[in-house]
JSON list of C-alpha atoms in Angstrom, two decimals:
[
{"chain": "A", "resi": 972, "resn": "MET", "atom": "CA", "xyz": [33.87, -36.36, -35.04]},
{"chain": "A", "resi": 973, "resn": "ARG", "atom": "CA", "xyz": [33.35, -32.45, -34.55]},
{"chain": "A", "resi": 974, "resn": "LYS", "atom": "CA", "xyz": [34.41, -31.32, -38.17]},
{"chain": "A", "resi": 975, "resn": "GLY", "atom": "CA", "xyz": [37.59, -33.42, -37.81]},
{"chain": "A", "resi": 976, "resn": "GLU", "atom": "CA", "xyz": [39.48, -35.18, -40.60]},
{"chain": "A", "resi": 977, "resn": "MET", "atom": "CA", "xyz": [40.67, -38.64, -40.40]},
{"chain": "A", "resi": 978, "resn": "ARG", "atom": "CA", "xyz": [44.27, -39.04, -41.51]},
{"chain": "A", "resi": 979, "resn": "SER", "atom": "CA", "xyz": [44.94, -42.45, -40.61]},
{"chain": "A", "resi": 980, "resn": "TYR", "atom": "CA", "xyz": [43.59, -45.68, -39.04]},
{"chain": "A", "resi": 981, "resn": "GLU", "atom": "CA", "xyz": [45.63, -48.53, -37.83]},
{"chain": "A", "resi": 982, "resn": "SER", "atom": "CA", "xyz": [44.52, -51.60, -35.79]},
{"chain": "A", "resi": 983, "resn": "GLY", "atom": "CA", "xyz": [46.79, -54.08, -33.93]},
{"chain": "A", "resi": 984, "resn": "ASP", "atom": "CA", "xyz": [46.49, -57.57, -32.79]},
{"chain": "A", "resi": 985, "resn": "PRO", "atom": "CA", "xyz": [42.83, -58.44, -32.44]},
{"chain": "A", "resi": 986, "resn": "GLU", "atom": "CA", "xyz": [43.57, -60.51, -29.06]},
{"chain": "A", "resi": 987, "resn": "GLU", "atom": "CA", "xyz": [44.75, -56.75, -27.80]},
{"chain": "A", "resi": 988, "resn": "GLY", "atom": "CA", "xyz": [42.07, -55.15, -29.19]},
{"chain": "A", "resi": 989, "resn": "TRP", "atom": "CA", "xyz": [43.64, -51.70, -29.60]},
{"chain": "A", "resi": 990, "resn": "VAL", "atom": "CA", "xyz": [42.70, -49.09, -32.47]},
{"chain": "A", "resi": 991, "resn": "ARG", "atom": "CA", "xyz": [45.33, -46.06, -33.44]},
{"chain": "A", "resi": 992, "resn": "VAL", "atom": "CA", "xyz": [43.19, -43.08, -35.37]},
{"chain": "A", "resi": 993, "resn": "VAL", "atom": "CA", "xyz": [45.02, -40.07, -36.04]},
{"chain": "A", "resi": 994, "resn": "MET", "atom": "CA", "xyz": [42.90, -37.05, -37.10]},
{"chain": "A", "resi": 995, "resn": "ASP", "atom": "CA", "xyz": [42.96, -33.28, -37.52]},
{"chain": "A", "resi": 996, "resn": "VAL", "atom": "CA", "xyz": [40.24, -31.46, -35.36]},
{"chain": "A", "resi": 997, "resn": "PRO", "atom": "CA", "xyz": [39.77, -27.94, -34.48]},
{"chain": "A", "resi": 998, "resn": "ALA", "atom": "CA", "xyz": [40.95, -27.00, -30.91]},
{"chain": "A", "resi": 999, "resn": "ARG", "atom": "CA", "xyz": [36.93, -26.00, -30.46]},
{"chain": "A", "resi": 1000, "resn": "GLY", "atom": "CA", "xyz": [36.05, -29.18, -31.43]},
{"chain": "A", "resi": 1001, "resn": "LEU", "atom": "CA", "xyz": [37.70, -30.62, -28.71]},
{"chain": "A", "resi": 1002, "resn": "ILE", "atom": "CA", "xyz": [36.40, -28.50, -25.85]},
{"chain": "A", "resi": 1003, "resn": "GLY", "atom": "CA", "xyz": [33.98, -30.71, -23.94]},
{"chain": "A", "resi": 1004, "resn": "TYR", "atom": "CA", "xyz": [34.75, -34.00, -25.90]},
{"chain": "A", "resi": 1005, "resn": "MET", "atom": "CA", "xyz": [37.84, -34.95, -24.25]},
{"chain": "A", "resi": 1006, "resn": "ALA", "atom": "CA", "xyz": [36.04, -34.71, -20.84]},
{"chain": "A", "resi": 1007, "resn": "GLY", "atom": "CA", "xyz": [32.69, -36.39, -21.40]},
{"chain": "A", "resi": 1008, "resn": "GLU", "atom": "CA", "xyz": [31.94, -37.86, -25.06]},
{"chain": "A", "resi": 1009, "resn": "PHE", "atom": "CA", "xyz": [35.18, -39.57, -25.52]},
{"chain": "A", "resi": 1010, "resn": "LYS", "atom": "CA", "xyz": [35.04, -41.39, -21.89]},
{"chain": "A", "resi": 1011, "resn": "ASN", "atom": "CA", "xyz": [31.67, -42.61, -22.88]},
{"chain": "A", "resi": 1012, "resn": "ASP", "atom": "CA", "xyz": [32.48, -43.37, -26.76]},
{"chain": "A", "resi": 1013, "resn": "VAL", "atom": "CA", "xyz": [35.31, -45.70, -25.87]},
{"chain": "A", "resi": 1014, "resn": "HIS", "atom": "CA", "xyz": [33.93, -46.70, -22.43]},
{"chain": "A", "resi": 1015, "resn": "GLY", "atom": "CA", "xyz": [37.01, -45.76, -20.19]},
{"chain": "A", "resi": 1016, "resn": "GLN", "atom": "CA", "xyz": [39.42, -47.58, -22.40]},
{"chain": "A", "resi": 1017, "resn": "GLY", "atom": "CA", "xyz": [41.13, -45.17, -24.56]},
{"chain": "A", "resi": 1018, "resn": "THR", "atom": "CA", "xyz": [43.39, -42.53, -24.47]},
{"chain": "A", "resi": 1019, "resn": "ILE", "atom": "CA", "xyz": [43.63, -39.12, -26.47]},
{"chain": "A", "resi": 1020, "resn": "ASN", "atom": "CA", "xyz": [46.60, -37.08, -27.22]},
{"chain": "A", "resi": 1021, "resn": "HIS", "atom": "CA", "xyz": [46.73, -33.99, -28.98]},
{"chain": "A", "resi": 1022, "resn": "ILE", "atom": "CA", "xyz": [49.18, -31.13, -30.29]},
{"chain": "A", "resi": 1023, "resn": "PHE", "atom": "CA", "xyz": [48.64, -27.67, -32.20]},
{"chain": "A", "resi": 1024, "resn": "LYS", "atom": "CA", "xyz": [48.91, -28.21, -35.94]},
{"chain": "A", "resi": 1025, "resn": "GLY", "atom": "CA", "xyz": [48.27, -24.84, -37.12]},
{"chain": "A", "resi": 1026, "resn": "TYR", "atom": "CA", "xyz": [45.53, -22.35, -38.11]},
{"chain": "A", "resi": 1027, "resn": "GLU", "atom": "CA", "xyz": [42.88, -23.44, -40.26]},
{"chain": "A", "resi": 1028, "resn": "PRO", "atom": "CA", "xyz": [40.16, -21.77, -42.08]},
{"chain": "A", "resi": 1029, "resn": "TYR", "atom": "CA", "xyz": [36.80, -21.70, -40.36]},
{"chain": "A", "resi": 1030, "resn": "LYS", "atom": "CA", "xyz": [35.07, -25.29, -40.60]},
{"chain": "A", "resi": 1031, "resn": "GLY", "atom": "CA", "xyz": [31.25, -24.42, -39.81]},
{"chain": "A", "resi": 1032, "resn": "ALA", "atom": "CA", "xyz": [29.20, -25.00, -36.56]},
{"chain": "A", "resi": 1033, "resn": "ILE", "atom": "CA", "xyz": [29.89, -27.78, -34.46]},
{"chain": "A", "resi": 1034, "resn": "ASP", "atom": "CA", "xyz": [26.49, -29.84, -33.80]},
{"chain": "A", "resi": 1035, "resn": "THR", "atom": "CA", "xyz": [26.59, -31.07, -30.27]},
{"chain": "A", "resi": 1036, "resn": "GLY", "atom": "CA", "xyz": [23.02, -32.74, -30.42]},
{"chain": "A", "resi": 1037, "resn": "ARG", "atom": "CA", "xyz": [21.84, -31.23, -27.33]},
{"chain": "A", "resi": 1038, "resn": "ASN", "atom": "CA", "xyz": [18.42, -31.13, -26.18]},
{"chain": "A", "resi": 1039, "resn": "GLY", "atom": "CA", "xyz": [16.80, -27.79, -24.54]},
{"chain": "A", "resi": 1040, "resn": "ALA", "atom": "CA", "xyz": [17.12, -26.60, -21.10]},
{"chain": "A", "resi": 1041, "resn": "LEU", "atom": "CA", "xyz": [15.39, -26.65, -17.80]},
{"chain": "A", "resi": 1042, "resn": "ILE", "atom": "CA", "xyz": [15.20, -23.14, -16.67]},
{"chain": "A", "resi": 1043, "resn": "SER", "atom": "CA", "xyz": [14.12, -21.83, -13.15]},
{"chain": "A", "resi": 1044, "resn": "MET", "atom": "CA", "xyz": [11.74, -18.95, -13.37]},
{"chain": "A", "resi": 1045, "resn": "MET", "atom": "CA", "xyz": [11.74, -18.28, -9.44]},
{"chain": "A", "resi": 1046, "resn": "THR", "atom": "CA", "xyz": [14.21, -17.15, -7.00]},
{"chain": "A", "resi": 1047, "resn": "GLY", "atom": "CA", "xyz": [14.71, -19.18, -3.76]},
{"chain": "A", "resi": 1048, "resn": "GLU", "atom": "CA", "xyz": [16.05, -22.56, -2.40]},
{"chain": "A", "resi": 1049, "resn": "SER", "atom": "CA", "xyz": [15.18, -25.75, -4.67]},
{"chain": "A", "resi": 1050, "resn": "SER", "atom": "CA", "xyz": [13.47, -28.18, -2.48]},
{"chain": "A", "resi": 1051, "resn": "GLY", "atom": "CA", "xyz": [13.34, -32.00, -3.29]},
{"chain": "A", "resi": 1052, "resn": "TYR", "atom": "CA", "xyz": [9.78, -31.61, -3.17]},
{"chain": "A", "resi": 1053, "resn": "ALA", "atom": "CA", "xyz": [9.62, -29.89, -6.14]},
{"chain": "A", "resi": 1054, "resn": "MET", "atom": "CA", "xyz": [12.54, -31.41, -7.92]},
{"chain": "A", "resi": 1055, "resn": "ALA", "atom": "CA", "xyz": [10.85, -34.79, -7.63]},
{"chain": "A", "resi": 1056, "resn": "PRO", "atom": "CA", "xyz": [8.41, -34.46, -10.49]},
{"chain": "A", "resi": 1057, "resn": "LEU", "atom": "CA", "xyz": [10.99, -32.30, -12.50]},
{"chain": "A", "resi": 1058, "resn": "GLN", "atom": "CA", "xyz": [13.32, -35.48, -12.79]},
{"chain": "A", "resi": 1059, "resn": "ALA", "atom": "CA", "xyz": [10.78, -36.65, -15.50]},
{"chain": "A", "resi": 1060, "resn": "ARG", "atom": "CA", "xyz": [11.15, -33.87, -17.86]},
{"chain": "A", "resi": 1061, "resn": "GLY", "atom": "CA", "xyz": [14.79, -34.34, -18.03]},
{"chain": "A", "resi": 1062, "resn": "THR", "atom": "CA", "xyz": [18.44, -34.45, -16.35]},
{"chain": "A", "resi": 1063, "resn": "LEU", "atom": "CA", "xyz": [18.97, -32.37, -13.55]},
{"chain": "A", "resi": 1064, "resn": "PHE", "atom": "CA", "xyz": [22.12, -30.14, -12.80]},
{"chain": "A", "resi": 1065, "resn": "ILE", "atom": "CA", "xyz": [21.39, -28.98, -9.19]},
{"chain": "A", "resi": 1066, "resn": "HIS", "atom": "CA", "xyz": [20.90, -30.58, -5.93]},
{"chain": "A", "resi": 1067, "resn": "PRO", "atom": "CA", "xyz": [17.91, -29.78, -3.52]},
{"chain": "A", "resi": 1068, "resn": "GLN", "atom": "CA", "xyz": [18.44, -26.54, -1.20]},
{"chain": "A", "resi": 1069, "resn": "THR", "atom": "CA", "xyz": [20.55, -24.94, -3.97]},
{"chain": "A", "resi": 1070, "resn": "GLN", "atom": "CA", "xyz": [19.93, -21.17, -4.26]},
{"chain": "A", "resi": 1071, "resn": "VAL", "atom": "CA", "xyz": [18.42, -20.63, -7.98]},
{"chain": "A", "resi": 1072, "resn": "TYR", "atom": "CA", "xyz": [17.47, -17.32, -9.79]},
{"chain": "A", "resi": 1073, "resn": "PRO", "atom": "CA", "xyz": [15.19, -16.68, -12.59]},
{"chain": "A", "resi": 1074, "resn": "GLY", "atom": "CA", "xyz": [17.15, -17.62, -15.91]},
{"chain": "A", "resi": 1075, "resn": "MET", "atom": "CA", "xyz": [19.34, -20.24, -14.01]},
{"chain": "A", "resi": 1076, "resn": "VAL", "atom": "CA", "xyz": [20.07, -23.60, -16.14]},
{"chain": "A", "resi": 1077, "resn": "ILE", "atom": "CA", "xyz": [19.02, -26.44, -13.82]},
{"chain": "A", "resi": 1078, "resn": "GLY", "atom": "CA", "xyz": [18.86, -29.29, -16.01]},
{"chain": "A", "resi": 1079, "resn": "GLU", "atom": "CA", "xyz": [18.78, -30.59, -19.91]},
{"chain": "A", "resi": 1080, "resn": "SER", "atom": "CA", "xyz": [15.43, -31.08, -20.91]},
{"chain": "A", "resi": 1081, "resn": "SER", "atom": "CA", "xyz": [14.37, -34.59, -22.43]},
{"chain": "A", "resi": 1082, "resn": "LYS", "atom": "CA", "xyz": [12.63, -32.54, -25.41]},
{"chain": "A", "resi": 1083, "resn": "ALA", "atom": "CA", "xyz": [14.44, -30.02, -27.92]},
{"chain": "A", "resi": 1084, "resn": "ALA", "atom": "CA", "xyz": [12.39, -26.91, -26.49]},
{"chain": "A", "resi": 1085, "resn": "ASP", "atom": "CA", "xyz": [13.77, -25.11, -23.38]},
{"chain": "A", "resi": 1086, "resn": "LEU", "atom": "CA", "xyz": [11.28, -25.51, -20.50]},
{"chain": "A", "resi": 1087, "resn": "TYR", "atom": "CA", "xyz": [10.72, -22.83, -17.70]},
{"chain": "A", "resi": 1088, "resn": "LEU", "atom": "CA", "xyz": [9.68, -24.07, -14.45]},
{"chain": "A", "resi": 1089, "resn": "ASN", "atom": "CA", "xyz": [9.83, -23.55, -10.68]},
{"chain": "A", "resi": 1090, "resn": "PRO", "atom": "CA", "xyz": [12.05, -25.82, -8.32]},
{"chain": "A", "resi": 1091, "resn": "CYS", "atom": "CA", "xyz": [11.28, -23.71, -5.32]},
{"chain": "A", "resi": 1092, "resn": "VAL", "atom": "CA", "xyz": [7.96, -25.04, -4.66]},
{"chain": "A", "resi": 1093, "resn": "LYS", "atom": "CA", "xyz": [7.58, -26.09, -0.82]},
{"chain": "A", "resi": 1094, "resn": "LYS", "atom": "CA", "xyz": [5.15, -28.53, 0.50]},
{"chain": "A", "resi": 1095, "resn": "GLN", "atom": "CA", "xyz": [2.04, -27.28, 2.33]},
{"chain": "A", "resi": 1096, "resn": "LEU", "atom": "CA", "xyz": [2.34, -27.86, 6.22]},
{"chain": "A", "resi": 1097, "resn": "THR", "atom": "CA", "xyz": [-1.10, -28.31, 7.52]},
{"chain": "A", "resi": 1098, "resn": "ASN", "atom": "CA", "xyz": [-2.47, -29.73, 10.59]},
{"chain": "A", "resi": 1099, "resn": "ILE", "atom": "CA", "xyz": [-4.19, -32.11, 9.09]},
{"chain": "A", "resi": 1100, "resn": "ARG", "atom": "CA", "xyz": [-2.81, -35.60, 9.02]},
{"chain": "A", "resi": 1101, "resn": "ALA", "atom": "CA", "xyz": [-3.91, -38.33, 6.56]},
{"chain": "A", "resi": 1102, "resn": "ALA", "atom": "CA", "xyz": [-2.74, -41.75, 6.45]},
{"chain": "A", "resi": 1103, "resn": "GLY", "atom": "CA", "xyz": [0.14, -42.47, 3.96]},
{"chain": "A", "resi": 1104, "resn": "ALA", "atom": "CA", "xyz": [-0.08, -39.00, 2.62]},
{"chain": "A", "resi": 1105, "resn": "ASP", "atom": "CA", "xyz": [3.69, -38.56, 2.89]},
{"chain": "A", "resi": 1106, "resn": "GLU", "atom": "CA", "xyz": [5.91, -40.29, 0.53]},
{"chain": "A", "resi": 1107, "resn": "LYS", "atom": "CA", "xyz": [9.38, -40.71, 0.51]},
{"chain": "A", "resi": 1108, "resn": "ILE", "atom": "CA", "xyz": [11.22, -38.48, -2.23]},
{"chain": "A", "resi": 1109, "resn": "VAL", "atom": "CA", "xyz": [13.95, -40.20, -4.24]},
{"chain": "A", "resi": 1110, "resn": "LEU", "atom": "CA", "xyz": [16.08, -37.94, -6.48]},
{"chain": "A", "resi": 1111, "resn": "ALA", "atom": "CA", "xyz": [18.34, -39.23, -8.91]},
{"chain": "A", "resi": 1112, "resn": "SER", "atom": "CA", "xyz": [22.39, -37.99, -8.25]},
{"chain": "A", "resi": 1113, "resn": "PRO", "atom": "CA", "xyz": [22.67, -34.56, -10.41]},
{"chain": "A", "resi": 1114, "resn": "ARG", "atom": "CA", "xyz": [24.85, -34.17, -13.33]},
{"chain": "A", "resi": 1115, "resn": "VAL", "atom": "CA", "xyz": [27.55, -31.98, -12.14]},
{"chain": "A", "resi": 1116, "resn": "LEU", "atom": "CA", "xyz": [29.37, -30.06, -15.18]},
{"chain": "A", "resi": 1117, "resn": "THR", "atom": "CA", "xyz": [32.56, -29.23, -15.11]},
{"chain": "A", "resi": 1118, "resn": "LEU", "atom": "CA", "xyz": [34.17, -26.14, -16.59]},
{"chain": "A", "resi": 1119, "resn": "GLU", "atom": "CA", "xyz": [34.91, -27.80, -20.15]},
{"chain": "A", "resi": 1120, "resn": "GLU", "atom": "CA", "xyz": [31.56, -29.54, -20.07]},
{"chain": "A", "resi": 1121, "resn": "ALA", "atom": "CA", "xyz": [29.56, -26.43, -19.17]},
{"chain": "A", "resi": 1122, "resn": "LEU", "atom": "CA", "xyz": [31.84, -24.66, -22.06]},
{"chain": "A", "resi": 1123, "resn": "ALA", "atom": "CA", "xyz": [31.03, -27.47, -24.60]},
{"chain": "A", "resi": 1124, "resn": "TYR", "atom": "CA", "xyz": [27.39, -27.69, -23.38]},
{"chain": "A", "resi": 1125, "resn": "MET", "atom": "CA", "xyz": [26.11, -24.04, -23.23]},
{"chain": "A", "resi": 1126, "resn": "ALA", "atom": "CA", "xyz": [24.08, -22.67, -26.08]},
{"chain": "A", "resi": 1127, "resn": "ASP", "atom": "CA", "xyz": [24.36, -19.33, -28.00]},
{"chain": "A", "resi": 1128, "resn": "ASP", "atom": "CA", "xyz": [21.86, -17.88, -25.83]},
{"chain": "A", "resi": 1129, "resn": "GLU", "atom": "CA", "xyz": [23.39, -19.02, -22.58]},
{"chain": "A", "resi": 1130, "resn": "LEU", "atom": "CA", "xyz": [26.64, -17.76, -20.30]},
{"chain": "A", "resi": 1131, "resn": "VAL", "atom": "CA", "xyz": [28.62, -19.58, -18.02]},
{"chain": "A", "resi": 1132, "resn": "GLU", "atom": "CA", "xyz": [29.16, -18.30, -14.66]},
{"chain": "A", "resi": 1133, "resn": "VAL", "atom": "CA", "xyz": [31.96, -19.34, -12.34]},
{"chain": "A", "resi": 1134, "resn": "THR", "atom": "CA", "xyz": [32.63, -18.38, -8.54]},
{"chain": "A", "resi": 1135, "resn": "PRO", "atom": "CA", "xyz": [34.83, -20.03, -6.23]},
{"chain": "A", "resi": 1136, "resn": "THR", "atom": "CA", "xyz": [31.88, -22.37, -5.06]},
{"chain": "A", "resi": 1137, "resn": "SER", "atom": "CA", "xyz": [30.50, -23.27, -8.43]},
{"chain": "A", "resi": 1138, "resn": "ILE", "atom": "CA", "xyz": [30.02, -23.33, -12.03]},
{"chain": "A", "resi": 1139, "resn": "ARG", "atom": "CA", "xyz": [26.51, -22.65, -13.51]},
{"chain": "A", "resi": 1140, "resn": "LEU", "atom": "CA", "xyz": [25.02, -21.82, -16.75]},
{"chain": "A", "resi": 1141, "resn": "ARG", "atom": "CA", "xyz": [22.47, -19.24, -17.06]},
{"chain": "A", "resi": 1142, "resn": "LYS", "atom": "CA", "xyz": [20.27, -17.63, -19.79]},
{"chain": "A", "resi": 1143, "resn": "LYS", "atom": "CA", "xyz": [21.59, -14.08, -21.26]},
{"chain": "A", "resi": 1144, "resn": "ASP", "atom": "CA", "xyz": [18.22, -12.37, -21.20]},
{"chain": "A", "resi": 1145, "resn": "LEU", "atom": "CA", "xyz": [17.10, -12.83, -17.55]},
{"chain": "A", "resi": 1146, "resn": "GLU", "atom": "CA", "xyz": [13.94, -10.60, -18.03]},
{"chain": "A", "resi": 1147, "resn": "SER", "atom": "CA", "xyz": [12.18, -13.19, -20.01]},
{"chain": "A", "resi": 1148, "resn": "ALA", "atom": "CA", "xyz": [13.14, -15.52, -17.42]},
{"chain": "A", "resi": 1149, "resn": "LYS", "atom": "CA", "xyz": [11.34, -13.75, -14.89]},
{"chain": "A", "resi": 1150, "resn": "LYS", "atom": "CA", "xyz": [8.22, -14.13, -17.07]},
{"chain": "A", "resi": 1151, "resn": "GLY", "atom": "CA", "xyz": [8.55, -17.79, -17.73]},
{"chain": "A", "resi": 1152, "resn": "ARG", "atom": "CA", "xyz": [8.83, -17.53, -21.59]},
{"chain": "A", "resi": 1153, "resn": "ALA", "atom": "CA", "xyz": [11.39, -17.71, -24.25]},
{"chain": "A", "resi": 1154, "resn": "PRO", "atom": "CA", "xyz": [12.69, -14.68, -25.42]},
{"chain": "A", "resi": 1155, "resn": "LYS", "atom": "CA", "xyz": [11.04, -13.55, -29.00]},
{"chain": "A", "resi": 1156, "resn": "ALA", "atom": "CA", "xyz": [13.42, -13.65, -32.02]},
{"chain": "A", "resi": 1157, "resn": "LYS", "atom": "CA", "xyz": [14.58, -10.37, -33.30]},
{"chain": "A", "resi": 1158, "resn": "ALA", "atom": "CA", "xyz": [13.13, -9.52, -36.91]},
{"chain": "A", "resi": 1159, "resn": "LYS", "atom": "CA", "xyz": [15.88, -9.10, -39.53]}
]
């Protein structure tokens, strides 16, 4: 678990169904784990306690198993009309009518690569009416990230923005997002 080492494992009475696991885990390995993954791992039936043990050598990068990001490439207000087809691309982090800007992470892609898209498309309003042309838009509830979840979720090329009203993720390189493409890798 996140570069941790198990020190002991004991299980109690099978009828009570409890298990106690003692581990040494780096503090950076716990960021985001306690808020999100732990609840899923134990189905809401566990408790976690932690104590600072001391400083130890760096144990390497922590693999979070994260997919790519859904990234806005337009400035404006997101619309339900635009977000409905985007749901098939991954999990959204924003509601309709949220102000977005190029480079803002608006969701997690279902694939490994980052995907630049436009959540600001408005429905064309015309005077021509067709029977059955308007369809009801049903959006799934967005995944709202806490500060701890955002810190654990962010990739190396992303930043967390904290304001009094929201917590957002964005790409470091906003110029590439305006053009709708990923930044090129720097030559070594």
